[in-house]
Coordinates of C-alpha atoms in Angstrom, one line a residue:
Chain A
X233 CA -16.4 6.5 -12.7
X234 CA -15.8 3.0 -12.1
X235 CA -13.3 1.9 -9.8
X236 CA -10.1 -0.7 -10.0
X237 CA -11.0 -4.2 -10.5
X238 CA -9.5 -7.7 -9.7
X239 CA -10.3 -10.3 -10.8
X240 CA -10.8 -13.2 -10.1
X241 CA -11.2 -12.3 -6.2
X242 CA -10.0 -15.5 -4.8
X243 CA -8.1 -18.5 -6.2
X244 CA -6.7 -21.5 -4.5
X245 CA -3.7 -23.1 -6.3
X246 CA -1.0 -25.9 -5.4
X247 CA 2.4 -25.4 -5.5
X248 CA 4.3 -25.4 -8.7
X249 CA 1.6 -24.4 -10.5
X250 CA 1.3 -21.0 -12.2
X251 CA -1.6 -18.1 -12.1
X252 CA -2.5 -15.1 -14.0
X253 CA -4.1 -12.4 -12.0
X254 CA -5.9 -9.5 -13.8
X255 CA -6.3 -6.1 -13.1
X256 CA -8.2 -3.0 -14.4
X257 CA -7.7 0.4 -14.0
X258 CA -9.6 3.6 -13.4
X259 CA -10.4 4.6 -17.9
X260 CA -7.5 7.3 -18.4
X261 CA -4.9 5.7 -15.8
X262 CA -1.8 4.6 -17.2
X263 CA 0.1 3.4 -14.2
X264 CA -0.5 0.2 -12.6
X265 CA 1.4 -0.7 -9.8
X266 CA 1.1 -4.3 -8.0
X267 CA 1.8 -5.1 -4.4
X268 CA 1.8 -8.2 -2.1
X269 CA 0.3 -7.9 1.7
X270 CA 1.0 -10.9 3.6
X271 CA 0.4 -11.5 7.4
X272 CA 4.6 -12.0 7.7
X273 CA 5.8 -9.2 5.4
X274 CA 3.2 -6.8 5.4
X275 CA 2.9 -4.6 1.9
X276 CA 5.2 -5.0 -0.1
X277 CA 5.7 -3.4 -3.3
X278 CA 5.9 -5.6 -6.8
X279 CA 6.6 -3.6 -9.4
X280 CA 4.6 -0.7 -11.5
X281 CA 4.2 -0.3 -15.5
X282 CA 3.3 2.8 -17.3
X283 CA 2.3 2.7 -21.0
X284 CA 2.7 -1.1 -21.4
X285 CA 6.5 -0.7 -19.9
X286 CA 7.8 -1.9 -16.5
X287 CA 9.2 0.9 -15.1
X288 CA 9.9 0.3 -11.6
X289 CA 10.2 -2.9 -9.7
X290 CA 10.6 -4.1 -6.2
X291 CA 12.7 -6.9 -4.7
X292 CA 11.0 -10.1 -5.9
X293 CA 12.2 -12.9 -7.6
X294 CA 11.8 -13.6 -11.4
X295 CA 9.1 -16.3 -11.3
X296 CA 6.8 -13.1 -10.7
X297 CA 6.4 -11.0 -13.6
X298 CA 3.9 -8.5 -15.0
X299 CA 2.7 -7.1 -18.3
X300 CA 0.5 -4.1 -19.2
X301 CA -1.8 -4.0 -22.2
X302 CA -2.8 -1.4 -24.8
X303 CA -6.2 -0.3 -22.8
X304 CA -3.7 -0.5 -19.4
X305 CA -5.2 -3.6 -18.2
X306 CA -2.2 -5.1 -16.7
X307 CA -1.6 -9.0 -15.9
X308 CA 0.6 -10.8 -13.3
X309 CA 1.8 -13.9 -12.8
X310 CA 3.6 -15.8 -11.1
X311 CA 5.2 -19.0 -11.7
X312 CA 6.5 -22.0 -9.8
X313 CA 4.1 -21.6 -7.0
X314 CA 5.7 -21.8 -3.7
X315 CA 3.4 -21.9 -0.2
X316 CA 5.1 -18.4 1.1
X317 CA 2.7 -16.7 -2.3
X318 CA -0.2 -17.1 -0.3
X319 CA -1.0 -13.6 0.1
X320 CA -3.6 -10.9 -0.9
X321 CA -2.0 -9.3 -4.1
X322 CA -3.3 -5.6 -4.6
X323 CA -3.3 -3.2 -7.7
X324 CA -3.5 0.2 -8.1
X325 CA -3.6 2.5 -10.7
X326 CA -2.8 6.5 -11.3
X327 CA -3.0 8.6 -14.1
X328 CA 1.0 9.1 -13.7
X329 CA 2.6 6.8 -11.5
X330 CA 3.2 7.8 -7.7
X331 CA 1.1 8.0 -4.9
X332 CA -0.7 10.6 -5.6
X333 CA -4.6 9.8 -7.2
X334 CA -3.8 6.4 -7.0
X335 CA -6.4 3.7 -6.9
X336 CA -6.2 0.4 -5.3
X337 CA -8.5 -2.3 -6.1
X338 CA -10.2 -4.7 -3.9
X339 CA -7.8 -7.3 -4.1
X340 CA -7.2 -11.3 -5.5
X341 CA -7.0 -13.6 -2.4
X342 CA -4.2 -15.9 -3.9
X343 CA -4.3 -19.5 -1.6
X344 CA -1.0 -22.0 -2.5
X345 CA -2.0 -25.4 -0.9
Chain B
X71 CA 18.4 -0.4 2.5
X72 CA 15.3 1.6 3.6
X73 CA 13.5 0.3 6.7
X74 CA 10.0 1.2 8.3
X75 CA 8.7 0.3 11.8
X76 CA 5.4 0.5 13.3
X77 CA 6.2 0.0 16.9
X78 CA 2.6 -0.7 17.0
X79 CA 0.2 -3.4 16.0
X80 CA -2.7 -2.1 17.9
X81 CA -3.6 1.6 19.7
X82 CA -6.6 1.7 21.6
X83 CA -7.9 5.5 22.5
X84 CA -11.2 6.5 23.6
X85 CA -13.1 9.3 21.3
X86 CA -11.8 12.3 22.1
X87 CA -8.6 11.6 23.0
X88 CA -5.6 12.3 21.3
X89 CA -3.6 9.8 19.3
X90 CA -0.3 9.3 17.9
X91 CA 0.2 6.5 15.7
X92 CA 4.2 6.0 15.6
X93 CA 6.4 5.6 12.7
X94 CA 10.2 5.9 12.6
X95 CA 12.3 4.8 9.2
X96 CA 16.0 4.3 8.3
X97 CA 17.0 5.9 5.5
X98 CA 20.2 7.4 4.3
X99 CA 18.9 10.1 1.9
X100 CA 16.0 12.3 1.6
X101 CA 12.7 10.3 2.0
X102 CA 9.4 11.3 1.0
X103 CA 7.0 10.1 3.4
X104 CA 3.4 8.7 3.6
X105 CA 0.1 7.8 5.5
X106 CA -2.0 5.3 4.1
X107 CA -5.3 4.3 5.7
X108 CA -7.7 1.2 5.2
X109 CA -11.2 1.6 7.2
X110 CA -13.1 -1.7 7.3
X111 CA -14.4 -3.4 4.2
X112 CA -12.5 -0.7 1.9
X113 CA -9.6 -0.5 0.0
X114 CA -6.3 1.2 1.0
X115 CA -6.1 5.0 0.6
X116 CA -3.7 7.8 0.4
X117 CA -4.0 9.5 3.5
X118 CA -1.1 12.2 3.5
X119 CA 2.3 12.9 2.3
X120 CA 4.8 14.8 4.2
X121 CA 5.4 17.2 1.4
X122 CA 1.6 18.4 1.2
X123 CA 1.4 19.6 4.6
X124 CA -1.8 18.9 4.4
X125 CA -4.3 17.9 7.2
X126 CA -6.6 15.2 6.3
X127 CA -9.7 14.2 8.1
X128 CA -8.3 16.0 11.1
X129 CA -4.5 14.3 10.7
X130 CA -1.2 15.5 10.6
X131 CA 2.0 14.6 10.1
X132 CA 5.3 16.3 10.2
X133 CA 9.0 14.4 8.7
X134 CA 11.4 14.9 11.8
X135 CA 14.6 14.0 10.0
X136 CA 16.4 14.2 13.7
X137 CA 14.4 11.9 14.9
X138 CA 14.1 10.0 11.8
X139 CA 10.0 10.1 12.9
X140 CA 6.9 10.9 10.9
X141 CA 4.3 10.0 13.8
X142 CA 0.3 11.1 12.2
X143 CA -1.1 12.9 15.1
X144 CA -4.7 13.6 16.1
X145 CA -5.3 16.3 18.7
X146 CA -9.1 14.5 19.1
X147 CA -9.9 11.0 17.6
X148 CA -13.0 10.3 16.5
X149 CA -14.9 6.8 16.3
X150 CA -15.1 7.0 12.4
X151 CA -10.7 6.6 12.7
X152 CA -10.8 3.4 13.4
X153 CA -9.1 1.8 10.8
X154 CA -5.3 0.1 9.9
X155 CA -2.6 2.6 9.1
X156 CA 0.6 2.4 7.8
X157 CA 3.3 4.2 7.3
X158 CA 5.9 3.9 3.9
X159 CA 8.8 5.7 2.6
X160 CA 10.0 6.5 -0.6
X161 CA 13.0 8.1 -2.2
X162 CA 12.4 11.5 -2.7
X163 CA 12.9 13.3 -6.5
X164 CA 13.1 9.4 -7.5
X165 CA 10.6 6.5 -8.6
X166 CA 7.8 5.9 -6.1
X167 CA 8.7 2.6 -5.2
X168 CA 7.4 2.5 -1.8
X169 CA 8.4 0.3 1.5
X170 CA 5.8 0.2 3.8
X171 CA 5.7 -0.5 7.7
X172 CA 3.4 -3.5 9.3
X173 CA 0.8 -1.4 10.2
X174 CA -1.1 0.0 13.6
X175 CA -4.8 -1.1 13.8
X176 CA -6.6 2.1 15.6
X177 CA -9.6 1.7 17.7
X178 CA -11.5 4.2 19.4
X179 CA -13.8 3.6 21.4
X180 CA -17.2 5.3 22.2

């Protein structure tokens, strides 16, 4: 069974600018949560969708938002790039939300210059 | 507002020894509580949650609502443990929207 994949790995942006960064879950998994690690705030939790809806979200400002597609590929982005978005942003997906069999994926390596 | 800490960053043991990785949260209700675990070049895994009971890879954890603790305890660590660990909390019976705690890089040594 393949596993969670990011793409694109690493990106290097400058500030104000926006990005779109991709993930796909595990076939059958409907959940897709989304998290940012950085070396100052640790892991922080984004938000999660389930069948294309948002259903929970942490405490981030608007200019990050998410979507989830049919096949629960889910997208974020986040707009207005600022330097304090450099960070490693992480997905994972579950078959039904919550921490149990959940999936993370390798990772996009987001750089705002 | 939920809060966990780490106290911390790094614990150095040798094989063999026991270890306790630390984690104390703030919380007014119930939490649910977790282990995650991230050995070199791989992605971050479930490790435990307090409701389970479980022991994983040798691991255990028990919620201490007293204490407000949920250290992971090893009675012998092995050198395979070396890894990052963290610690998160969630609201229990609710969404899992988790907070997580910095982190405590384990090495043991040979």
């Amino acid at each position: 069974k393949a596993g969670v994949t990011q793409t694109p790995r690493y990106l290097i942006k400058t500030r104000g600018q926006q990005v779109t960064l991709s993930c796909s879950p595990i076939s059958g998994h409907r959940s897709v949560s989304w998290y940012q690690q950085t070396p100052g705030q640790g892991l922080q939790f984004l938000f999660e969708y389930f069948s294309e809806t948002q259903r929970n979200k942490g405490n981030f400002p608007g200019r990050f938002s998410g979507r989830q597609f049919s096949n629960s590929r889910s997208e974020m982005n986040v707009s207005t790039l600022e330097l304090g978005d450099s960070a490693l942003y992480l997905c994972a997906s579950s078959l039904t939300g919550g921490p149990n069999e959940q999936f993370f994926g390798p990772g996009t390596r987001l750089t705002v210059l | 507002a939920q809060r966990v800490t780490q106290p911390e960053k790094l614990l150095s043991v040798f094989k063999g020894a026991p270890v306790e990785l630390k984690c104390n949260y703030s919380y007014s209700g119930s939490p649910e509580l977790f282990w995650y675990v991230q050995y070199s070049r791989q992605r971050l895994q479930l490790l435990l949650r307090h409701i389970s009971r479980e022991s994983i890879k040798g691991f255990t954890a028990d919620l201490n609502k007293g204490e407000t603790s949920f250290h992971l305890k090893k009675p012998f660590a092995q050198e395979e443990d070396s890894a990052m660990y963290y610690c998160a909390l969630s609201v229990s019976g609710g969404s899992y929207i988790p907070t997580f705690g910095r982190g405590t890089s384990l090495i043991v040594h040979p």
